[in-house]
Structure formats: structure tokens, C-alpha cells
Amino acid sequence: MEEYRDRLPMSEATPVVTLREGGTPLIFSERLSERTGAEVWLKYEGTNPTGSFKDRGMSLAISKAVEEGARAVICASTGNTSASAAAYAAKAALTCGVIVPRGKTASGKLAQALVHGATVLQVDGSFDAALRICRSLHERYPVELVNSVNPYRIEGQKTGAFEVVDFLGRAPDVHVMPVGNAGNITAYWQGYQEEVAAGRIRRGPVMRGYQAAGAAPIVRGEVVAEPSTIATAIRIGHPASWQPALAAARDSGGSIRSVTDRQILQAYRRLAREGVFVEMASAASIAGLLDLSDAGELAKGARVVCVLTGHGLKEPDWAISGASQPPIIRDDTAVAAQMLGIEP
Ligand code: F0G
């Protein structure tokens, strides 16, 4: 936040609440580049303090809440927003309340919200119901709402686009990312447009957003009452930033499409096999990239940035269920060598 202070709505008086978010790596993927014929870069947001991109926006939203004298913050979440809000609220000594969909929040994310001292409620319903309650709480009670309907969240998250341009020295040709509540695609597009306005790039990338097929309201053009996908982070039927996301796709010459859970799971495994551990929702980026490539819609040599939104350790169950139980051995080197397939 400090690095881009002059491009954020912060004054001298703003107390910056930071856990050193941002500055995440852009990793070159040899294998995905070879597979697609494009030049593929992975923006790995899992290295943020709470393991997801939410920290960029949360730093600013909590800083502004403190500046404006708030005592308590609330949010609805599929998991990551609550983990981030809980951590930054703890840092700022604010009270934090979160509402998550019952039984559909990854264990690691729930652990984060709880350990940082947030009060966690589970609603019998989806993220959309949780957000409805939080909006109404914000209207009727003196609590700050830190979902991405809070403009400071979007402002903070746009720094991801600044980092991409700073690192590459130009805009990518194509930008691929998952879409849930649609705040992040809105934020990246805003960031790229600000880079154009500042004369640092000539034009922004083509924006390609991906929803999960069972939770694809923007693609279908209608609210999904009961969204369903293994990518619980983007299990959302009525995105708050629906219109700005559509505008980003349209104005950039891009699209918002969907990928199936099967495609997402395959992309998740593929990424892990090249050393990058992400959560299921993040793998939607790579599922989308491969879909574009297979449809012949990715130009040879195009420079592509795929945002990997969250760390795989948040939902370890997926990694463990897909593997066999590691065998137990006694303290014996020869046995270990044999079991590991190491020849003399
Ligand atoms: N990837 C991950 C890992 C997420 O947690 C989210 C959203 C998205 C992608 C989609 O981003 O909503 O800006 O379009 N998670 C929110 C949450 C909804 O509550 O943590 P978006």
C-alpha cells in the first residue's frame, strides 16, 4: 500500500494498516507456455499475508475504516474475505464479524477467521444470502462493510494490475482470472485503465473472466438461486459487481465464460505438478487459459497473465483426497530406498 500510496485514495492522515501485502511474484510457466504456444505468466496471489489477493483491498478498506472512526467491521464471505478481514481487523484492534455459507467454507479459511478472533456466523444459504444480511446490518447499525461493494476494496486490489505492468514493463496481451463476486476483475480493469491514463501503457489487455459452470450467473445472464461448484470461493449466484465486470469484458474486447468443475480439477492438478499450489477457484484461470487455447483463440506468442487468487493450503482436503495414504516404514535405509525407487 505504501508503494502505490500516491495512486490510492489516502491522505497524510490515513493510518496505514498493513501486513506487507502485495509484491507477489509473477512466475513464468514453461509448461503452460509450451502447451499453449503463448507466453504464460502466473500472478501468484497466494503469497499475500493471509494467502489470497483479498489482502490488497483489505489493507485499504481497514485503513479507511480506522481513519473514519469505525469500531467494528463486517463481511460476507466464501472464506478468503473473512480470513483477510479478520487478520487486518485484528492488526487494527477492530471488532470483526463475518457471515459465511454453512458447510461450504474451506477449513483453512475458517481456521484463519477464528484464530484472528472474528465472530463467525454460518448462514443456511449461499454467499448471496450472507451478503444480503451484511448490507442490511451496514444500513441499520454503526458497522463498516468490507466486502468489495466497499469502493476501497476495489481501489486496493487494482494494485495487482500496477505490479503486472511494473514487472513486464508493458501490459499483457491477455489477462485471465476467476470471477465470483466480480470485484477483482473490476479492480484489475480499473488498474489497467489508470495505467493507460497515466501514459505508462498504450492499452489494457483483453480481459478473460471465468466463472464455474454451476455458478455462472453472468454467463447465463440470470441470477443462479442455488450455485454449485467444487470451487467454493466462487460459489456465487448474484455477483455484486456484475455490471462493471461485463463492462471490463466488453471494453477490453474480452469475455466472461464458464469452465466445468472437471476442467478446474484438471488445471489444479496440472499447476501443482509444476510446483504451484493454488486453491480450486484459482485453477479456474488455468482451466480458462487451456479452453481459450484449445478453441484456437490464443494467438501464438501472446503474452498472457493468469491470476492465481489463493493458496492451496487453504483447502488441503482436495490435495489429500486425490492421493493415496503415504506408507509407514520402520527405521531402515534399505527399505526406504526400495520404497522410494532409489537404485544402488
Ligand atoms: N478466487 C478466490 C480464491 C476467491 O476467494 C474469490 C472470491 C475469487 C477468486 C473471485 O473474486 O469475488 O472478486 O470475483 N472470494 C470472495 C470471498 C467472494 O468471500 O472470499 P471476485
mmCIF file of C-alpha atoms and ligand atoms in Angstrom:
data_model
loop_
_atom_site.group_PDB
_atom_site.id
_atom_site.type_symbol
_atom_site.label_atom_id
_atom_site.label_comp_id
_atom_site.label_asym_id
_atom_site.label_seq_id
_atom_site.Cartn_x
_atom_site.Cartn_y
_atom_site.Cartn_z
ATOM 1 C CA MET A 1 0.000 0.000 0.000
ATOM 2 C CA GLU A 2 2.842 2.353 0.827
ATOM 3 C CA GLU A 3 4.452 1.720 -2.557
ATOM 4 C CA TYR A 4 1.405 2.938 -4.506
ATOM 5 C CA ARG A 5 0.227 5.489 -1.936
ATOM 6 C CA ASP A 6 0.140 8.340 -4.460
ATOM 7 C CA ARG A 7 -2.218 6.322 -6.672
ATOM 8 C CA LEU A 8 -4.618 5.376 -3.857
ATOM 9 C CA PRO A 9 -7.258 7.436 -2.025
ATOM 10 C CA MET A 10 -5.026 8.021 1.004
ATOM 11 C CA SER A 11 -4.116 11.285 2.709
ATOM 12 C CA GLU A 12 -1.380 12.172 5.182
ATOM 13 C CA ALA A 13 -3.922 11.430 7.896
ATOM 14 C CA THR A 14 -4.689 7.869 6.746
ATOM 15 C CA PRO A 15 -3.252 5.367 9.228
ATOM 16 C CA VAL A 16 -1.932 2.585 7.012
ATOM 17 C CA VAL A 17 -2.941 -0.800 8.394
ATOM 18 C CA THR A 18 -0.611 -3.207 6.625
ATOM 19 C CA LEU A 19 0.687 -6.754 6.929
ATOM 20 C CA ARG A 20 3.013 -6.158 3.919
ATOM 21 C CA GLU A 21 0.512 -7.332 1.313
ATOM 22 C CA GLY A 22 1.208 -7.206 -2.436
ATOM 23 C CA GLY A 23 4.578 -7.571 -4.119
ATOM 24 C CA THR A 24 3.515 -11.055 -5.210
ATOM 25 C CA PRO A 25 5.572 -12.981 -7.771
ATOM 26 C CA LEU A 26 4.862 -13.195 -11.476
ATOM 27 C CA ILE A 27 6.071 -16.709 -12.278
ATOM 28 C CA PHE A 28 6.902 -17.762 -15.833
ATOM 29 C CA SER A 29 5.321 -21.117 -16.731
ATOM 30 C CA GLU A 30 7.454 -23.032 -19.211
ATOM 31 C CA ARG A 31 4.957 -25.871 -19.418
ATOM 32 C CA LEU A 32 1.810 -23.833 -19.950
ATOM 33 C CA SER A 33 3.684 -21.716 -22.476
ATOM 34 C CA GLU A 34 4.726 -24.832 -24.363
ATOM 35 C CA ARG A 35 1.223 -26.299 -24.154
ATOM 36 C CA THR A 36 -0.500 -23.140 -25.451
ATOM 37 C CA GLY A 37 2.128 -21.530 -27.690
ATOM 38 C CA ALA A 38 1.652 -18.332 -25.706
ATOM 39 C CA GLU A 39 3.973 -16.709 -23.146
ATOM 40 C CA VAL A 40 2.248 -17.572 -19.878
ATOM 41 C CA TRP A 41 2.890 -15.748 -16.586
ATOM 42 C CA LEU A 42 1.267 -16.682 -13.277
ATOM 43 C CA LYS A 43 0.442 -13.862 -10.834
ATOM 44 C CA TYR A 44 0.618 -15.887 -7.622
ATOM 45 C CA GLU A 45 -1.501 -14.106 -5.028
ATOM 46 C CA GLY A 46 -1.168 -16.978 -2.573
ATOM 47 C CA THR A 47 1.948 -15.319 -1.129
ATOM 48 C CA ASN A 48 -0.076 -12.490 0.395
ATOM 49 C CA PRO A 49 -0.118 -12.430 4.234
ATOM 50 C CA THR A 50 -3.391 -14.332 4.567
ATOM 51 C CA GLY A 51 -2.870 -16.327 1.373
ATOM 52 C CA SER A 52 -5.165 -14.536 -1.060
ATOM 53 C CA PHE A 53 -5.493 -11.350 -3.159
ATOM 54 C CA LYS A 54 -8.083 -10.026 -0.709
ATOM 55 C CA ASP A 55 -5.301 -8.544 1.441
ATOM 56 C CA ARG A 56 -4.612 -5.787 -1.110
ATOM 57 C CA GLY A 57 -8.120 -4.391 -0.793
ATOM 58 C CA MET A 58 -8.497 -5.220 2.880
ATOM 59 C CA SER A 59 -5.432 -3.183 3.857
ATOM 60 C CA LEU A 60 -7.001 -0.076 2.340
ATOM 61 C CA ALA A 61 -10.582 -0.806 3.486
ATOM 62 C CA ILE A 62 -9.472 -1.322 7.092
ATOM 63 C CA SER A 63 -7.146 1.711 6.953
ATOM 64 C CA LYS A 64 -10.047 3.896 5.822
ATOM 65 C CA ALA A 65 -12.380 2.363 8.405
ATOM 66 C CA VAL A 66 -9.894 3.332 11.134
ATOM 67 C CA GLU A 67 -9.472 6.810 9.648
ATOM 68 C CA GLU A 68 -13.253 7.276 9.667
ATOM 69 C CA GLY A 69 -13.504 6.175 13.292
ATOM 70 C CA ALA A 70 -15.143 2.768 12.819
ATOM 71 C CA ARG A 71 -15.051 0.382 15.770
ATOM 72 C CA ALA A 72 -16.401 -2.724 14.055
ATOM 73 C CA VAL A 73 -16.308 -4.250 10.580
ATOM 74 C CA ILE A 74 -18.428 -6.970 8.983
ATOM 75 C CA CYS A 75 -18.323 -9.003 5.791
ATOM 76 C CA ALA A 76 -19.991 -11.865 3.982
ATOM 77 C CA SER A 77 -17.580 -14.390 2.572
ATOM 78 C CA THR A 78 -16.978 -17.679 0.851
ATOM 79 C CA GLY A 79 -13.873 -17.753 3.079
ATOM 80 C CA ASN A 80 -10.998 -15.614 1.889
ATOM 81 C CA THR A 81 -12.549 -12.220 2.540
ATOM 82 C CA SER A 82 -13.348 -13.306 6.098
ATOM 83 C CA ALA A 83 -9.793 -14.581 6.647
ATOM 84 C CA SER A 84 -8.369 -11.299 5.418
ATOM 85 C CA ALA A 85 -10.877 -9.071 7.247
ATOM 86 C CA ALA A 86 -10.237 -10.958 10.494
ATOM 87 C CA ALA A 87 -6.460 -10.534 10.202
ATOM 88 C CA TYR A 88 -6.479 -6.819 9.294
ATOM 89 C CA ALA A 89 -9.171 -6.059 11.889
ATOM 90 C CA ALA A 90 -7.000 -7.803 14.489
ATOM 91 C CA LYS A 91 -3.994 -5.727 13.396
ATOM 92 C CA ALA A 92 -6.070 -2.545 13.766
ATOM 93 C CA ALA A 93 -7.737 -3.729 17.005
ATOM 94 C CA LEU A 94 -11.229 -3.535 15.487
ATOM 95 C CA THR A 95 -14.064 -5.930 16.200
ATOM 96 C CA CYS A 96 -14.811 -8.190 13.229
ATOM 97 C CA GLY A 97 -17.958 -10.161 12.393
ATOM 98 C CA VAL A 98 -18.227 -12.474 9.405
ATOM 99 C CA ILE A 99 -21.058 -14.472 7.835
ATOM 100 C CA VAL A 100 -20.223 -17.483 5.680
ATOM 101 C CA PRO A 101 -22.375 -20.068 3.886
ATOM 102 C CA ARG A 102 -22.942 -23.056 6.132
ATOM 103 C CA GLY A 103 -20.794 -26.085 5.360
ATOM 104 C CA LYS A 104 -19.292 -24.589 2.176
ATOM 105 C CA THR A 105 -16.238 -22.777 3.509
ATOM 106 C CA ALA A 106 -12.772 -24.347 3.240
ATOM 107 C CA SER A 107 -11.386 -25.419 6.626
ATOM 108 C CA GLY A 108 -8.206 -23.346 6.358
ATOM 109 C CA LYS A 109 -10.163 -20.144 5.758
ATOM 110 C CA LEU A 110 -12.491 -20.801 8.676
ATOM 111 C CA ALA A 111 -9.436 -21.506 10.843
ATOM 112 C CA GLN A 112 -7.979 -18.124 9.878
ATOM 113 C CA ALA A 113 -11.133 -16.155 10.724
ATOM 114 C CA LEU A 114 -11.433 -17.949 14.066
ATOM 115 C CA VAL A 115 -7.802 -17.694 15.126
ATOM 116 C CA HIS A 116 -7.714 -13.944 14.452
ATOM 117 C CA GLY A 117 -10.656 -13.529 16.806
ATOM 118 C CA ALA A 118 -13.530 -12.761 14.427
ATOM 119 C CA THR A 119 -17.064 -13.714 15.401
ATOM 120 C CA VAL A 120 -18.135 -16.206 12.743
ATOM 121 C CA LEU A 121 -21.757 -16.962 11.825
ATOM 122 C CA GLN A 122 -22.863 -19.576 9.288
ATOM 123 C CA VAL A 123 -25.995 -18.836 7.285
ATOM 124 C CA ASP A 124 -28.254 -21.548 5.946
ATOM 125 C CA GLY A 125 -27.881 -20.375 2.369
ATOM 126 C CA SER A 126 -25.269 -19.209 -0.097
ATOM 127 C CA PHE A 127 -22.824 -16.291 -0.081
ATOM 128 C CA ASP A 128 -25.579 -14.194 -1.650
ATOM 129 C CA ALA A 129 -27.774 -14.574 1.460
ATOM 130 C CA ALA A 130 -24.797 -13.727 3.689
ATOM 131 C CA LEU A 131 -24.130 -10.543 1.687
ATOM 132 C CA ARG A 132 -27.802 -9.527 1.910
ATOM 133 C CA ILE A 133 -27.646 -9.743 5.706
ATOM 134 C CA CYS A 134 -24.372 -7.803 5.860
ATOM 135 C CA ARG A 135 -25.654 -4.999 3.619
ATOM 136 C CA SER A 136 -28.693 -4.682 5.831
ATOM 137 C CA LEU A 137 -26.574 -4.670 9.015
ATOM 138 C CA HIS A 138 -24.456 -1.895 7.484
ATOM 139 C CA GLU A 139 -27.580 0.168 6.711
ATOM 140 C CA ARG A 140 -29.070 -0.175 10.192
ATOM 141 C CA TYR A 141 -26.110 -0.346 12.565
ATOM 142 C CA PRO A 142 -22.816 1.522 13.008
ATOM 143 C CA VAL A 143 -20.609 -1.110 11.378
ATOM 144 C CA GLU A 144 -18.358 -0.774 8.330
ATOM 145 C CA LEU A 145 -18.937 -3.235 5.473
ATOM 146 C CA VAL A 146 -15.656 -4.508 3.996
ATOM 147 C CA ASN A 147 -16.957 -6.587 1.096
ATOM 148 C CA SER A 148 -15.937 -5.427 -2.380
ATOM 149 C CA VAL A 149 -19.055 -3.241 -2.520
ATOM 150 C CA ASN A 150 -16.815 -1.033 -0.358
ATOM 151 C CA PRO A 151 -15.009 1.079 -3.027
ATOM 152 C CA TYR A 152 -11.713 0.992 -1.074
ATOM 153 C CA ARG A 153 -11.518 -2.772 -1.613
ATOM 154 C CA ILE A 154 -11.523 -2.256 -5.391
ATOM 155 C CA GLU A 155 -9.040 0.620 -5.099
ATOM 156 C CA GLY A 156 -6.618 -1.560 -3.142
ATOM 157 C CA GLN A 157 -6.985 -4.553 -5.429
ATOM 158 C CA LYS A 158 -6.177 -2.529 -8.557
ATOM 159 C CA THR A 159 -2.536 -2.519 -7.379
ATOM 160 C CA GLY A 160 -2.304 -6.044 -8.816
ATOM 161 C CA ALA A 161 -2.515 -4.515 -12.301
ATOM 162 C CA PHE A 162 0.139 -1.913 -11.399
ATOM 163 C CA GLU A 163 2.517 -4.688 -10.337
ATOM 164 C CA VAL A 164 1.959 -6.642 -13.558
ATOM 165 C CA VAL A 165 2.771 -3.559 -15.663
ATOM 166 C CA ASP A 166 5.777 -2.651 -13.481
ATOM 167 C CA PHE A 167 7.167 -6.173 -13.815
ATOM 168 C CA LEU A 168 6.560 -6.754 -17.521
ATOM 169 C CA GLY A 169 7.317 -3.152 -18.482
ATOM 170 C CA ARG A 170 4.144 -3.207 -20.600
ATOM 171 C CA ALA A 171 0.582 -4.528 -20.452
ATOM 172 C CA PRO A 172 -0.021 -8.216 -21.148
ATOM 173 C CA ASP A 173 -1.976 -9.020 -24.314
ATOM 174 C CA VAL A 174 -4.436 -11.202 -22.429
ATOM 175 C CA HIS A 175 -5.399 -11.244 -18.746
ATOM 176 C CA VAL A 176 -7.172 -14.350 -17.393
ATOM 177 C CA MET A 177 -8.832 -14.629 -13.970
ATOM 178 C CA PRO A 178 -11.604 -16.311 -11.986
ATOM 179 C CA VAL A 179 -14.840 -14.421 -11.365
ATOM 180 C CA GLY A 180 -17.035 -14.791 -8.282
ATOM 181 C CA ASN A 181 -18.499 -11.648 -6.794
ATOM 182 C CA ALA A 182 -16.726 -9.913 -9.720
ATOM 183 C CA GLY A 183 -14.869 -7.320 -7.646
ATOM 184 C CA ASN A 184 -11.397 -8.422 -8.682
ATOM 185 C CA ILE A 185 -11.939 -8.265 -12.442
ATOM 186 C CA THR A 186 -13.429 -4.814 -11.878
ATOM 187 C CA ALA A 187 -10.343 -3.819 -9.880
ATOM 188 C CA TYR A 188 -7.783 -5.127 -12.405
ATOM 189 C CA TRP A 189 -9.547 -3.414 -15.286
ATOM 190 C CA GLN A 190 -9.625 -0.148 -13.336
ATOM 191 C CA GLY A 191 -5.913 -0.553 -12.596
ATOM 192 C CA TYR A 192 -5.051 -1.118 -16.264
ATOM 193 C CA GLN A 193 -7.175 1.846 -17.323
ATOM 194 C CA GLU A 194 -5.363 4.068 -14.830
ATOM 195 C CA GLU A 195 -2.050 2.897 -16.310
ATOM 196 C CA VAL A 196 -3.333 3.957 -19.739
ATOM 197 C CA ALA A 197 -4.448 7.347 -18.380
ATOM 198 C CA ALA A 198 -1.016 7.842 -16.793
ATOM 199 C CA GLY A 199 0.633 7.077 -20.133
ATOM 200 C CA ARG A 200 2.508 4.023 -18.853
ATOM 201 C CA ILE A 201 0.803 1.666 -21.324
ATOM 202 C CA ARG A 202 -0.992 2.305 -24.597
ATOM 203 C CA ARG A 203 -3.913 -0.037 -23.950
ATOM 204 C CA GLY A 204 -5.066 -2.607 -21.444
ATOM 205 C CA PRO A 205 -5.138 -6.363 -22.055
ATOM 206 C CA VAL A 206 -8.080 -8.380 -23.338
ATOM 207 C CA MET A 207 -9.854 -9.411 -20.118
ATOM 208 C CA ARG A 208 -10.967 -13.047 -19.901
ATOM 209 C CA GLY A 209 -13.004 -13.882 -16.800
ATOM 210 C CA TYR A 210 -14.085 -17.395 -15.818
ATOM 211 C CA GLN A 211 -16.971 -18.493 -13.630
ATOM 212 C CA ALA A 212 -17.617 -22.083 -12.574
ATOM 213 C CA ALA A 213 -20.290 -23.703 -14.749
ATOM 214 C CA GLY A 214 -22.590 -24.373 -11.766
ATOM 215 C CA ALA A 215 -22.230 -20.792 -10.559
ATOM 216 C CA ALA A 216 -22.205 -18.755 -13.760
ATOM 217 C CA PRO A 217 -24.886 -16.052 -13.477
ATOM 218 C CA ILE A 218 -23.017 -13.548 -15.660
ATOM 219 C CA VAL A 219 -22.547 -16.095 -18.436
ATOM 220 C CA ARG A 220 -26.189 -17.183 -18.265
ATOM 221 C CA GLY A 221 -27.488 -13.661 -17.894
ATOM 222 C CA GLU A 222 -29.585 -14.515 -14.839
ATOM 223 C CA VAL A 223 -29.228 -14.925 -11.093
ATOM 224 C CA VAL A 224 -28.431 -18.500 -10.021
ATOM 225 C CA ALA A 225 -30.501 -19.265 -6.926
ATOM 226 C CA GLU A 226 -28.525 -22.319 -5.834
ATOM 227 C CA PRO A 227 -24.963 -22.053 -7.127
ATOM 228 C CA SER A 228 -22.908 -25.224 -7.019
ATOM 229 C CA THR A 229 -19.215 -25.909 -7.686
ATOM 230 C CA ILE A 230 -16.168 -27.536 -6.066
ATOM 231 C CA ALA A 231 -14.530 -24.095 -6.307
ATOM 232 C CA THR A 232 -16.340 -22.853 -3.179
ATOM 233 C CA ALA A 233 -14.575 -19.460 -3.262
ATOM 234 C CA ILE A 234 -16.531 -18.541 -6.412
ATOM 235 C CA ARG A 235 -19.794 -20.275 -5.471
ATOM 236 C CA ILE A 236 -21.838 -17.102 -6.009
ATOM 237 C CA GLY A 237 -25.194 -16.725 -7.759
ATOM 238 C CA HIS A 238 -25.710 -12.957 -7.686
ATOM 239 C CA PRO A 239 -22.403 -11.065 -8.045
ATOM 240 C CA ALA A 240 -22.299 -7.537 -6.614
ATOM 241 C CA SER A 241 -20.045 -6.187 -9.387
ATOM 242 C CA TRP A 242 -21.961 -7.834 -12.243
ATOM 243 C CA GLN A 243 -22.213 -4.710 -14.446
ATOM 244 C CA PRO A 244 -18.607 -3.470 -14.008
ATOM 245 C CA ALA A 245 -17.380 -6.989 -14.817
ATOM 246 C CA LEU A 246 -19.433 -7.063 -18.010
ATOM 247 C CA ALA A 247 -18.086 -3.627 -18.891
ATOM 248 C CA ALA A 248 -14.483 -4.790 -18.358
ATOM 249 C CA ALA A 249 -15.043 -7.741 -20.687
ATOM 250 C CA ARG A 250 -16.812 -5.631 -23.311
ATOM 251 C CA ASP A 251 -14.489 -2.606 -23.248
ATOM 252 C CA SER A 252 -11.370 -4.761 -23.447
ATOM 253 C CA GLY A 253 -12.678 -6.947 -26.273
ATOM 254 C CA GLY A 254 -12.731 -9.920 -23.883
ATOM 255 C CA SER A 255 -15.366 -12.174 -22.362
ATOM 256 C CA ILE A 256 -16.796 -13.800 -19.266
ATOM 257 C CA ARG A 257 -17.260 -17.513 -19.772
ATOM 258 C CA SER A 258 -17.504 -20.654 -17.670
ATOM 259 C CA VAL A 259 -15.400 -23.763 -17.066
ATOM 260 C CA THR A 260 -16.636 -27.061 -15.630
ATOM 261 C CA ASP A 261 -15.568 -28.479 -12.268
ATOM 262 C CA ARG A 262 -13.775 -31.215 -14.184
ATOM 263 C CA GLN A 263 -11.701 -28.664 -16.110
ATOM 264 C CA ILE A 264 -10.975 -26.823 -12.859
ATOM 265 C CA LEU A 265 -9.799 -30.001 -11.096
ATOM 266 C CA GLN A 266 -7.517 -30.938 -14.004
ATOM 267 C CA ALA A 267 -5.997 -27.451 -14.038
ATOM 268 C CA TYR A 268 -5.483 -27.631 -10.249
ATOM 269 C CA ARG A 269 -3.505 -30.874 -10.587
ATOM 270 C CA ARG A 270 -1.534 -29.596 -13.566
ATOM 271 C CA LEU A 271 -0.428 -26.485 -11.685
ATOM 272 C CA ALA A 272 0.525 -28.459 -8.578
ATOM 273 C CA ARG A 273 2.728 -30.672 -10.773
ATOM 274 C CA GLU A 274 4.721 -27.614 -11.777
ATOM 275 C CA GLY A 275 5.232 -26.502 -8.185
ATOM 276 C CA VAL A 276 2.417 -24.017 -7.807
ATOM 277 C CA PHE A 277 -0.191 -24.879 -5.161
ATOM 278 C CA VAL A 278 -3.437 -22.968 -5.542
ATOM 279 C CA GLU A 279 -6.978 -23.323 -4.372
ATOM 280 C CA MET A 280 -9.677 -24.686 -6.651
ATOM 281 C CA ALA A 281 -11.149 -21.282 -7.584
ATOM 282 C CA SER A 282 -7.727 -20.054 -8.706
ATOM 283 C CA ALA A 283 -7.375 -23.034 -11.022
ATOM 284 C CA ALA A 284 -10.353 -21.655 -12.979
ATOM 285 C CA SER A 285 -7.825 -19.217 -14.502
ATOM 286 C CA ILE A 286 -5.797 -22.059 -15.950
ATOM 287 C CA ALA A 287 -8.887 -24.037 -16.987
ATOM 288 C CA GLY A 288 -9.905 -20.888 -18.867
ATOM 289 C CA LEU A 289 -6.473 -20.453 -20.414
ATOM 290 C CA LEU A 290 -6.492 -24.034 -21.735
ATOM 291 C CA ASP A 291 -10.040 -23.606 -23.012
ATOM 292 C CA LEU A 292 -9.035 -20.491 -24.954
ATOM 293 C CA SER A 293 -6.016 -22.283 -26.337
ATOM 294 C CA ASP A 294 -7.995 -25.368 -27.391
ATOM 295 C CA ALA A 295 -10.582 -23.156 -29.100
ATOM 296 C CA GLY A 296 -7.786 -21.543 -31.135
ATOM 297 C CA GLU A 297 -8.481 -18.165 -29.555
ATOM 298 C CA LEU A 298 -4.999 -17.570 -28.178
ATOM 299 C CA ALA A 299 -2.516 -16.014 -30.599
ATOM 300 C CA LYS A 300 0.926 -17.642 -30.816
ATOM 301 C CA GLY A 301 3.386 -15.778 -28.645
ATOM 302 C CA ALA A 302 0.671 -13.719 -26.922
ATOM 303 C CA ARG A 303 1.804 -12.511 -23.526
ATOM 304 C CA VAL A 304 -0.735 -13.845 -21.028
ATOM 305 C CA VAL A 305 -1.085 -13.177 -17.298
ATOM 306 C CA CYS A 306 -3.215 -15.616 -15.281
ATOM 307 C CA VAL A 307 -4.130 -14.515 -11.763
ATOM 308 C CA LEU A 308 -3.884 -17.314 -9.192
ATOM 309 C CA THR A 309 -6.022 -15.817 -6.473
ATOM 310 C CA GLY A 310 -5.425 -18.004 -3.406
ATOM 311 C CA HIS A 311 -3.104 -20.533 -1.782
ATOM 312 C CA GLY A 312 -3.797 -24.276 -1.976
ATOM 313 C CA LEU A 313 -3.115 -24.799 1.730
ATOM 314 C CA LYS A 314 -6.455 -23.195 2.479
ATOM 315 C CA GLU A 315 -8.277 -26.322 1.340
ATOM 316 C CA PRO A 316 -5.848 -29.227 1.828
ATOM 317 C CA ASP A 317 -8.660 -31.795 1.682
ATOM 318 C CA TRP A 318 -8.594 -31.710 -2.114
ATOM 319 C CA ALA A 319 -4.882 -32.484 -2.281
ATOM 320 C CA ILE A 320 -5.131 -35.276 0.269
ATOM 321 C CA SER A 321 -8.244 -36.944 -1.157
ATOM 322 C CA GLY A 322 -6.589 -37.147 -4.578
ATOM 323 C CA ALA A 323 -3.542 -39.050 -3.253
ATOM 324 C CA SER A 324 -3.015 -42.403 -1.595
ATOM 325 C CA GLN A 325 -2.086 -42.662 2.085
ATOM 326 C CA PRO A 326 1.752 -42.464 2.459
ATOM 327 C CA PRO A 327 3.079 -45.897 3.544
ATOM 328 C CA ILE A 328 4.575 -46.290 7.040
ATOM 329 C CA ILE A 329 8.103 -47.756 7.287
ATOM 330 C CA ARG A 330 10.472 -48.760 10.095
ATOM 331 C CA ASP A 331 13.837 -47.021 10.680
ATOM 332 C CA ASP A 332 15.632 -48.797 7.825
ATOM 333 C CA THR A 333 17.578 -47.106 4.985
ATOM 334 C CA ALA A 334 17.394 -50.061 2.620
ATOM 335 C CA VAL A 335 13.627 -50.285 2.941
ATOM 336 C CA ALA A 336 13.316 -46.508 2.427
ATOM 337 C CA ALA A 337 15.496 -46.732 -0.709
ATOM 338 C CA GLN A 338 13.414 -49.564 -2.100
ATOM 339 C CA MET A 339 10.098 -47.840 -1.374
ATOM 340 C CA LEU A 340 11.356 -44.588 -2.922
ATOM 341 C CA GLY A 341 12.564 -46.409 -6.032
ATOM 342 C CA ILE A 342 16.194 -45.353 -5.489
ATOM 343 C CA GLU A 343 18.621 -47.845 -7.129
ATOM 344 C CA PRO A 344 22.144 -48.502 -5.805
HETATM 345 N N1 F0G B 1 -10.525 -16.608 -6.173
HETATM 346 C C1 F0G B 1 -10.587 -16.731 -4.843
HETATM 347 C C2 F0G B 1 -9.586 -17.593 -4.175
HETATM 348 C C3 F0G B 1 -11.581 -16.043 -4.107
HETATM 349 O O1 F0G B 1 -11.620 -16.174 -2.795
HETATM 350 C C4 F0G B 1 -12.504 -15.243 -4.804
HETATM 351 C C5 F0G B 1 -13.564 -14.542 -4.083
HETATM 352 C C6 F0G B 1 -12.386 -15.140 -6.197
HETATM 353 C C7 F0G B 1 -11.386 -15.833 -6.833
HETATM 354 C C8 F0G B 1 -13.294 -14.302 -7.006
HETATM 355 O O2 F0G B 1 -13.054 -12.944 -6.838
HETATM 356 O O3 F0G B 1 -15.270 -12.260 -5.993
HETATM 357 O O4 F0G B 1 -13.618 -10.579 -6.774
HETATM 358 O O5 F0G B 1 -14.754 -12.079 -8.399
HETATM 359 N N2 F0G B 1 -13.833 -14.726 -2.864
HETATM 360 C C9 F0G B 1 -14.796 -13.934 -2.088
HETATM 361 C C10 F0G B 1 -14.680 -14.270 -0.616
HETATM 362 C C11 F0G B 1 -16.161 -13.956 -2.615
HETATM 363 O O6 F0G B 1 -15.657 -14.123 0.117
HETATM 364 O O7 F0G B 1 -13.610 -14.649 -0.174
HETATM 365 P P1 F0G B 1 -14.236 -11.897 -7.016
#
